[in-house]
Each structure stands twice: as structure tokens, then as C-alpha cells.
Tab-separated table of C-alpha atoms in Angstrom:
chain	number	residue	atom	x	y	z
O	20	MET	CA	17.076	9.540	31.523
O	21	LYS	CA	18.617	6.089	31.337
O	22	THR	CA	18.569	4.284	27.996
O	23	LEU	CA	16.570	1.101	28.523
O	24	ARG	CA	18.216	-2.208	27.659
O	25	ILE	CA	15.657	-4.623	26.224
O	26	GLY	CA	15.877	-8.372	25.790
O	27	TRP	CA	13.728	-9.446	22.858
O	28	ILE	CA	12.370	-12.947	22.162
O	29	GLY	CA	10.983	-13.746	18.717
O	30	CYS	CA	12.474	-12.606	15.396
O	31	GLY	CA	9.601	-13.344	13.044
O	32	THR	CA	8.398	-11.040	10.288
O	33	HIS	CA	5.915	-9.277	12.576
O	34	ALA	CA	8.575	-8.420	15.140
O	35	GLY	CA	11.121	-7.394	12.541
O	36	GLU	CA	8.812	-5.199	10.497
O	37	MET	CA	6.171	-3.933	12.946
O	38	LEU	CA	7.518	-3.917	16.493
O	39	LEU	CA	11.287	-3.526	16.586
O	40	PRO	CA	11.436	-0.520	14.215
O	41	HIS	CA	9.250	1.392	16.665
O	42	LEU	CA	11.050	0.074	19.743
O	43	VAL	CA	14.372	1.575	18.661
O	44	ARG	CA	12.760	4.949	17.939
O	45	HIS	CA	12.538	5.294	21.721
O	46	ASP	CA	15.436	5.729	24.126
O	47	ALA	CA	15.968	1.970	24.168
O	48	VAL	CA	18.390	-0.544	22.678
O	49	ILE	CA	18.032	-4.246	21.948
O	50	ALA	CA	20.670	-5.630	24.289
O	51	ALA	CA	19.890	-9.321	23.757
O	52	LEU	CA	17.994	-11.243	21.113
O	53	CYS	CA	16.518	-14.736	20.942
O	54	ASP	CA	15.003	-16.944	18.250
O	55	LYS	CA	15.161	-20.665	17.470
O	56	ASN	CA	15.590	-19.964	13.756
O	57	PRO	CA	19.287	-19.121	13.195
O	58	ASP	CA	18.640	-17.371	9.902
O	59	ARG	CA	16.010	-15.046	11.383
O	60	LEU	CA	18.150	-14.504	14.483
O	61	GLY	CA	21.120	-13.508	12.338
O	62	LEU	CA	19.082	-11.251	10.062
O	63	ILE	CA	17.387	-9.364	12.885
O	64	GLY	CA	20.594	-9.239	14.905
O	65	ARG	CA	22.490	-7.650	12.035
O	66	SER	CA	19.612	-5.304	11.202
O	67	TYR	CA	19.432	-3.952	14.749
O	68	GLY	CA	23.120	-4.060	15.641
O	69	VAL	CA	22.919	-6.877	18.192
O	70	ALA	CA	26.321	-8.538	18.536
O	71	GLU	CA	26.588	-12.297	17.929
O	72	ALA	CA	27.535	-12.793	21.572
O	73	ASP	CA	24.175	-11.278	22.570
O	74	ARG	CA	22.116	-13.579	20.314
O	75	THR	CA	20.824	-16.912	21.547
O	76	SER	CA	18.369	-19.678	20.731
O	77	ASP	CA	17.715	-20.261	24.451
O	78	ALA	CA	15.045	-17.931	25.817
O	79	HIS	CA	15.752	-18.917	29.419
O	80	ALA	CA	19.410	-17.939	28.938
O	81	LEU	CA	18.260	-14.502	27.775
O	82	LEU	CA	15.976	-14.159	30.810
O	83	ALA	CA	18.879	-15.081	33.119
O	84	ARG	CA	20.891	-12.042	32.048
O	85	THR	CA	21.391	-9.338	34.647
O	86	ASP	CA	21.984	-6.489	32.194
O	87	ILE	CA	18.477	-6.053	30.764
O	88	ASP	CA	15.741	-3.786	32.125
O	89	ALA	CA	12.742	-5.449	30.468
O	90	VAL	CA	11.827	-8.153	28.004
O	91	GLY	CA	9.620	-8.081	24.905
O	92	MET	CA	8.214	-11.101	23.117
O	93	ALA	CA	6.254	-11.988	20.011
O	94	ILE	CA	6.333	-15.785	19.911
O	95	GLY	CA	2.844	-17.281	20.072
O	96	PRO	CA	0.284	-18.277	22.723
O	97	ALA	CA	1.938	-21.257	24.444
O	98	ALA	CA	5.370	-19.630	24.600
O	99	HIS	CA	3.841	-16.353	25.767
O	100	LEU	CA	2.473	-18.154	28.809
O	101	GLU	CA	5.624	-20.099	29.634
O	102	LEU	CA	8.144	-17.328	29.054
O	103	GLY	CA	5.898	-14.561	30.355
O	104	VAL	CA	5.652	-16.346	33.709
O	105	ALA	CA	9.409	-17.000	33.691
O	106	ALA	CA	10.274	-13.367	32.881
O	107	LEU	CA	8.015	-12.042	35.630
O	108	ALA	CA	9.523	-14.508	38.111
O	109	ARG	CA	12.905	-12.956	37.238
O	110	GLY	CA	11.448	-9.544	38.140
O	111	LEU	CA	11.399	-8.248	34.566
O	112	PRO	CA	8.658	-6.012	33.143
O	113	VAL	CA	7.189	-7.648	30.047
O	114	PHE	CA	5.849	-6.413	26.734
O	115	MET	CA	3.914	-9.250	25.105
O	116	GLU	CA	2.300	-9.253	21.688
O	117	LYS	CA	-1.233	-10.543	21.867
O	118	PRO	CA	-2.634	-13.060	22.664
O	119	PRO	CA	-1.611	-13.632	26.308
O	120	GLY	CA	-1.846	-17.408	26.048
O	121	ALA	CA	-4.342	-19.690	24.378
O	122	ASN	CA	-7.372	-18.830	26.516
O	123	ALA	CA	-8.594	-16.854	29.505
O	124	ALA	CA	-7.146	-19.374	31.965
O	125	ASP	CA	-3.663	-18.719	30.543
O	126	ALA	CA	-4.236	-14.964	30.779
O	127	ARG	CA	-5.251	-15.329	34.432
O	128	ARG	CA	-2.055	-17.289	35.153
O	129	LEU	CA	-0.052	-14.439	33.648
O	130	ALA	CA	-2.039	-11.910	35.688
O	131	ASP	CA	-1.264	-13.858	38.866
O	132	ALA	CA	2.440	-13.952	37.947
O	133	ALA	CA	2.481	-10.190	37.319
O	134	ALA	CA	0.770	-9.554	40.655
O	135	ARG	CA	3.285	-11.740	42.506
O	136	ALA	CA	6.204	-10.003	40.797
O	137	GLY	CA	4.779	-6.507	41.172
O	138	LYS	CA	5.850	-5.832	37.582
O	139	PRO	CA	3.851	-4.639	34.564
O	140	LEU	CA	2.882	-7.009	31.763
O	141	VAL	CA	1.771	-4.847	28.839
O	142	LEU	CA	-0.041	-6.312	25.832
O	143	GLY	CA	0.128	-5.454	22.137
O	144	PHE	CA	-3.420	-4.088	21.841
O	145	MET	CA	-2.322	-1.445	19.360
O	146	LYS	CA	-5.872	-0.866	18.073
O	147	ARG	CA	-6.284	1.499	21.035
O	148	TYR	CA	-3.271	3.463	19.791
O	149	SER	CA	-3.637	3.859	16.033
O	150	THR	CA	-3.936	7.567	15.318
O	151	ALA	CA	-7.472	7.527	13.926
O	152	ASN	CA	-8.722	5.198	16.656
O	153	ARG	CA	-7.197	7.369	19.385
O	154	ILE	CA	-8.902	10.458	18.015
O	155	ALA	CA	-12.221	8.626	17.820
O	156	ILE	CA	-11.845	7.012	21.259
O	157	ASN	CA	-11.177	10.421	22.804
O	158	LEU	CA	-14.309	11.790	21.126
O	159	VAL	CA	-16.446	8.890	22.375
O	160	HIS	CA	-15.070	9.202	25.918
O	161	ALA	CA	-15.552	12.985	26.059
O	162	ALA	CA	-18.375	14.371	28.214
O	163	GLU	CA	-19.849	16.099	25.144
O	164	PHE	CA	-20.513	12.750	23.456
O	165	GLY	CA	-22.568	11.306	26.306
O	166	ALA	CA	-23.193	7.611	26.839
O	167	PRO	CA	-22.394	5.487	23.778
O	168	ALA	CA	-25.578	3.790	22.581
O	169	SER	CA	-24.323	1.472	19.874
O	170	PHE	CA	-21.268	0.078	18.154
O	171	MET	CA	-21.177	-1.369	14.646
O	172	GLY	CA	-18.026	-2.602	13.010
O	173	GLN	CA	-16.247	-5.047	10.762
O	174	TYR	CA	-12.775	-6.552	10.885
O	175	MET	CA	-11.768	-8.940	8.125
O	176	THR	CA	-8.812	-10.946	6.956
O	177	ALA	CA	-8.110	-13.195	3.970
O	178	PRO	CA	-8.482	-16.990	3.749
O	179	THR	CA	-4.804	-17.395	2.803
O	180	TYR	CA	-3.777	-19.435	5.851
O	181	PHE	CA	-7.088	-21.094	6.560
O	182	THR	CA	-7.974	-22.781	3.261
O	183	ARG	CA	-4.957	-25.076	3.680
O	184	ASP	CA	-6.119	-26.048	7.161
O	185	PRO	CA	-9.554	-24.727	8.151
O	186	ASP	CA	-8.713	-24.518	11.853
O	187	TYR	CA	-9.674	-20.988	12.842
O	188	THR	CA	-7.726	-20.894	16.109
O	189	GLY	CA	-5.204	-18.473	14.651
O	190	PHE	CA	-7.988	-16.217	13.395
O	191	TYR	CA	-9.560	-16.096	16.848
O	192	LEU	CA	-6.303	-15.555	18.748
O	193	HIS	CA	-4.493	-13.173	16.408
O	194	HIS	CA	-7.344	-11.258	14.802
O	195	CYS	CA	-10.619	-11.462	16.754
O	196	VAL	CA	-8.896	-10.774	20.079
O	197	HIS	CA	-8.183	-7.192	18.948
O	198	TYR	CA	-11.869	-6.349	18.911
O	199	MET	CA	-12.564	-8.269	22.093
O	200	ASP	CA	-10.389	-5.519	23.595
O	201	LEU	CA	-11.440	-2.519	21.478
O	202	VAL	CA	-15.235	-2.899	21.684
O	203	PRO	CA	-15.404	-2.865	25.526
O	204	HIS	CA	-12.772	-0.105	25.579
O	205	LEU	CA	-15.251	2.020	23.623
O	206	MET	CA	-18.561	0.810	25.045
O	207	GLY	CA	-17.965	-0.278	28.642
O	208	LYS	CA	-18.569	-3.567	30.409
O	209	PRO	CA	-20.381	-6.235	28.345
O	210	VAL	CA	-23.063	-8.256	30.121
O	211	ALA	CA	-24.069	-10.655	27.310
O	212	LEU	CA	-22.701	-11.949	24.021
O	213	HIS	CA	-24.193	-13.951	21.139
O	214	ALA	CA	-22.072	-15.169	18.219
O	215	ARG	CA	-23.296	-16.753	14.997
O	216	ARG	CA	-21.061	-18.390	12.406
O	217	HIS	CA	-21.385	-19.174	8.710
O	218	GLU	CA	-18.671	-21.139	6.911
O	219	ILE	CA	-18.933	-20.122	3.275
O	220	ALA	CA	-16.349	-22.758	2.300
O	221	PRO	CA	-13.439	-24.436	4.113
O	222	GLY	CA	-11.204	-21.634	5.339
O	223	LYS	CA	-13.776	-18.916	4.688
O	224	LEU	CA	-15.555	-18.158	7.953
O	225	LEU	CA	-18.041	-15.392	8.776
O	226	LEU	CA	-18.896	-14.394	12.344
O	227	HIS	CA	-21.607	-12.017	13.558
O	228	VAL	CA	-21.149	-11.133	17.238
O	229	ASP	CA	-23.731	-9.183	19.236
O	230	PHE	CA	-23.017	-7.605	22.644
O	231	ARG	CA	-25.126	-5.980	25.341
O	232	PHE	CA	-23.505	-3.612	27.827
O	233	GLU	CA	-24.192	-2.205	31.255
O	234	GLY	CA	-26.443	0.794	30.748
O	235	GLY	CA	-28.204	-0.771	27.763
O	236	GLY	CA	-25.711	-0.148	24.958
O	237	LEU	CA	-25.645	-2.564	22.012
O	238	ALA	CA	-22.955	-3.705	19.594
O	239	THR	CA	-22.778	-5.724	16.391
O	240	LEU	CA	-19.371	-6.849	15.167
O	241	VAL	CA	-18.776	-8.691	11.878
O	242	MET	CA	-15.508	-10.595	11.435
O	243	GLY	CA	-14.380	-13.075	8.842
O	244	THR	CA	-11.691	-14.740	6.758
O	245	HIS	CA	-13.258	-14.247	3.345
O	246	GLN	CA	-12.060	-10.858	2.095
O	247	SER	CA	-8.994	-9.831	0.095
O	248	ARG	CA	-6.291	-8.098	2.075
O	249	ALA	CA	-5.826	-5.842	-0.957
O	250	THR	CA	-9.091	-4.057	-0.058
O	251	PRO	CA	-9.980	-2.011	3.055
O	252	MET	CA	-10.536	-4.493	5.879
O	253	GLU	CA	-11.697	-2.468	8.840
O	254	TRP	CA	-14.443	-0.013	9.752
O	255	TRP	CA	-16.266	0.900	12.963
O	256	GLN	CA	-18.834	3.388	14.216
O	257	VAL	CA	-20.099	4.421	17.648
O	258	MET	CA	-23.376	6.330	17.987
O	259	GLY	CA	-24.625	8.381	20.912
O	260	ASP	CA	-27.492	10.870	21.168
O	261	HIS	CA	-27.146	13.021	17.999
O	262	LYS	CA	-23.460	12.100	17.863
O	263	ARG	CA	-21.705	9.580	15.611
O	264	VAL	CA	-18.021	8.761	15.203
O	265	GLU	CA	-16.719	6.634	12.340
O	266	VAL	CA	-13.233	5.306	11.605
O	267	ARG	CA	-12.686	4.090	8.058
O	268	ASN	CA	-9.798	1.911	6.948
O	269	VAL	CA	-7.796	2.699	10.123
O	270	HIS	CA	-6.962	6.196	8.933
O	271	GLU	CA	-10.031	8.409	8.444
O	272	VAL	CA	-12.180	9.814	11.266
O	273	ARG	CA	-15.617	11.384	10.763
O	274	TYR	CA	-17.490	13.037	13.632
O	275	PHE	CA	-21.159	13.726	12.931
O	276	ARG	CA	-23.231	15.993	15.176
O	277	ALA	CA	-26.624	17.715	14.661
O	278	PRO	CA	-26.231	20.482	12.058
O	279	GLU	CA	-29.075	22.583	10.740
O	280	PHE	CA	-30.438	21.920	7.241
O	281	LYS	CA	-28.632	24.098	4.720
O	282	VAL	CA	-30.810	23.580	1.639
O	283	GLY	CA	-32.450	26.839	0.633
O	284	LYS	CA	-30.341	28.992	2.973
O	285	ALA	CA	-28.621	31.717	0.989
O	286	ASP	CA	-26.227	32.383	3.864
O	287	ALA	CA	-25.415	28.702	4.511
O	288	THR	CA	-21.913	28.101	5.772
O	289	LEU	CA	-20.050	25.631	7.968
O	290	ASN	CA	-20.369	25.775	11.735
O	291	ASP	CA	-17.489	24.113	13.530
O	292	ALA	CA	-19.656	23.554	16.604
O	293	VAL	CA	-22.169	21.260	14.893
O	294	ASP	CA	-21.127	20.377	11.371
O	295	THR	CA	-19.265	17.191	10.529
O	296	LEU	CA	-15.550	17.106	11.250
O	297	VAL	CA	-13.246	14.935	9.123
O	298	TRP	CA	-9.629	13.990	9.795
O	299	GLU	CA	-7.190	11.922	7.799
O	300	PRO	CA	-3.388	11.836	7.871
O	301	ASN	CA	-0.971	13.357	5.419
O	302	LEU	CA	0.454	10.101	4.102
O	303	THR	CA	3.297	11.858	2.311
O	304	VAL	CA	4.971	12.097	5.724
O	305	ALA	CA	3.862	8.665	6.931
O	306	ALA	CA	7.418	7.397	7.413
O	307	ASN	CA	7.794	9.282	10.683
O	308	GLU	CA	4.201	8.803	11.811
O	309	ASP	CA	2.619	5.967	13.790
O	310	HIS	CA	-0.760	5.260	12.272
O	311	LYS	CA	-0.839	1.589	13.355
O	312	GLY	CA	-0.074	2.600	16.938
O	313	TYR	CA	2.961	0.504	17.870
O	314	HIS	CA	5.280	3.414	18.640
O	315	ALA	CA	2.838	5.025	21.076
O	316	LEU	CA	2.033	1.668	22.675
O	317	LEU	CA	5.706	0.874	23.242
O	318	GLY	CA	6.191	4.383	24.617
O	319	ASP	CA	3.530	3.700	27.240
O	320	PHE	CA	5.207	0.371	28.034
O	321	PHE	CA	8.555	2.091	28.559
O	322	ALA	CA	6.876	4.602	30.852
O	323	ARG	CA	5.671	1.673	32.992
O	324	VAL	CA	9.171	0.146	32.965
O	325	ARG	CA	10.452	3.440	34.379
O	326	GLY	CA	7.804	3.335	37.120
O	327	GLN	CA	5.611	6.018	35.585
O	328	THR	CA	1.871	5.844	35.045
O	329	SER	CA	0.543	5.382	31.522
O	330	ALA	CA	-2.512	4.165	29.649
O	331	ALA	CA	-0.762	0.964	28.594
O	332	PRO	CA	-3.143	-2.037	28.367
O	333	GLU	CA	-1.867	-4.412	31.020
O	334	ILE	CA	-2.683	-8.041	31.666
O	335	GLY	CA	-6.031	-7.237	33.313
O	336	ALA	CA	-7.203	-6.013	29.905
O	337	GLY	CA	-5.874	-9.245	28.454
O	338	VAL	CA	-7.881	-11.339	30.907
O	339	ALA	CA	-11.020	-9.401	29.967
O	340	ALA	CA	-10.395	-9.756	26.207
O	341	MET	CA	-9.593	-13.459	26.430
O	342	THR	CA	-12.676	-14.071	28.567
O	343	LEU	CA	-14.797	-12.449	25.854
O	344	LEU	CA	-12.966	-14.426	23.170
O	345	ASP	CA	-13.628	-17.731	24.962
O	346	ALA	CA	-17.307	-16.767	25.264
O	347	MET	CA	-17.466	-15.820	21.574
O	348	ILE	CA	-15.980	-19.153	20.489
O	349	ALA	CA	-18.340	-21.087	22.758
O	350	SER	CA	-21.382	-19.126	21.589
O	351	ALA	CA	-20.469	-19.574	17.919
O	352	ALA	CA	-20.096	-23.325	18.459
O	353	SER	CA	-23.421	-23.730	20.292
O	354	GLY	CA	-25.436	-20.972	18.635
O	355	ASN	CA	-26.598	-19.853	22.074
O	356	PRO	CA	-26.168	-16.481	23.808
O	357	ILE	CA	-23.875	-16.321	26.832
O	358	ALA	CA	-24.395	-14.193	29.935
O	359	LEU	CA	-21.191	-12.588	31.197
O	360	ALA	CA	-20.443	-12.134	34.889
């Protein structure tokens, strides 16, 4: 199998610490690297063995190369739109960290560009891929679970960036968008959304978002910028008929069924068919694991680059998530529910 040659745009901390370490665990090399910051470009280039001749501050020069098989980027909404369209026009498959642009209109432009090029544009929706989430998603989607009836969850971040400038655009685009993808992935197509906001203080925002889904399912999602990142930030639960799946702190899965009462039973024991199942990783071997999900996500992207099928979330999922995000922002601003087409 051919080693894939990847052109990468964006050498920020997220790329250097979260994405590129997992990229090079696959049969792929970083053949060309781009960033406008020379210090970051040099640091990442040296760290990943990219020769100076293959480093550039000009993204369009990187895209013009004829020796790369695909391009990855983690550079921000406006640049994602511009360079995503340009890369697809060059006939290159694209891996793009979320968000795919600043709004749903940008995501639709990228979807049109991908359709014209006939090339995949895969998005960094790694919440689908984290180990605990994947286990729980598979349980929820299994025939045994039945139709999901409700979702409850929370996803928080700290006010660090927002107290200096209480513009929550970055919170919406870089944090909330994850759950605009994950909730429908679990529950199905949403038909209505209602968001309510409470600003505790400048930079400290609380959102409560309610969804209704085809088939009658309901969801309540709480998100905010008023919790310490030193504490667990994330929890979600899906309930069906006598079934309940919980994921705690991105690493622990609990699957509740309908066990018999054990109090007063001298022969009480555990029944693996109905009693609660619990899974959590062995974190002593976490160095070669992938509990955030980036390695598996990039593996599915590389499968698409090679023309294979995979579960990779492509730009259609991005259009859907950004459409929900736009509706959430509008509903929070007006206080009114929004019907979704």
C-alpha cells in the first residue's frame, strides 16, 4: 500500500499536539507544511522531519504542488472556506478541522466544491470517534436498544478566552459545533430547536438547548463557558425503553438495562444479559491508545483518500451541524423556538 504524502496547513498548538501526532501513526508522511508564523512553522517542521525546502508561508504554493496526495488544515473558519475550496479545485481530498467555515452558507459552498471535484472533504468531528463515545454510539444504534427516546448532556469550557472579550463566536464555532454533530448522530433528524441563554457575567455564558426529533425523541443539551477546565467537562446519556447509556468524562461507559431486584435473594448474582455493564480504559497504556478519537478519524479519512468506503464524517455532516448551529444562535438571540426543515 502506498505511503500517503500529505500537505498540511496550520501549525498551531492544536495541530502540533492533537492532530499531527496521530497522522504520522498511519502510513502517511507530512510532505509539505505551511504556516504564516515562522517560529511555529520551524518548530513543527523540525518536530515532524519536514525539510526547510518543503515549508512555506504561502498556502496556495503548497496546494500547487504535484507531489501530495491530500491536504489537511486546521486554520480557522474563514481560511477553511477559502483554502478548502482551492484545495478541492486542485483535485485534492481534504481533511479539515471543524468548523467548515463561519456558518451554514460557508459549509454549503464547501459541499458544492467537493461535489464538483468529486473528492472527499472530511471534518474533524472526533466526538464520534472517542473510544467511549464509539462504544456508546454502537450500543444506541444496535437493534437491541430500540428507538432512542431522549438525550441529556452537558459540554462545558472555561471563561479564559471570553472574559477578555465576551464575543462567544469562538465558543459556538469551536465547541458547540461538536454537539450539533453528535446529538443528531445519536438521535436522528431534528425537527425543532429552542435555545435559551443566561450570561452570568461577561465571558460566562450558559446555554440550554432543547431538540425534538422525527419519531418524537427529545433532547436537552447544556453548554457553557463558566466551568474550570481542571474538572470533568462532559457527560451525556441516551435513554430508550428500559435501556440507558451514559458516557462520563469522555472515558467511562455505563449501559443500564432492566435487571431483577436482588435485595433479599440469597442466590443473587450478576447476569450479563440484563445487569449494568461498565467500561473504562486502562490509562496506564494510554500512550498508544486513542481515547479522543483523532487517530481513528484520520484513519477513516485516509481510507477515503485511497478510494475506500469509511464512516468518515464528510461535508454533508458539516452542513447539517452548521445549520443546527446557526439555528441555535438565532434561537438564543430571540428566545424563540425554530422549526427545522
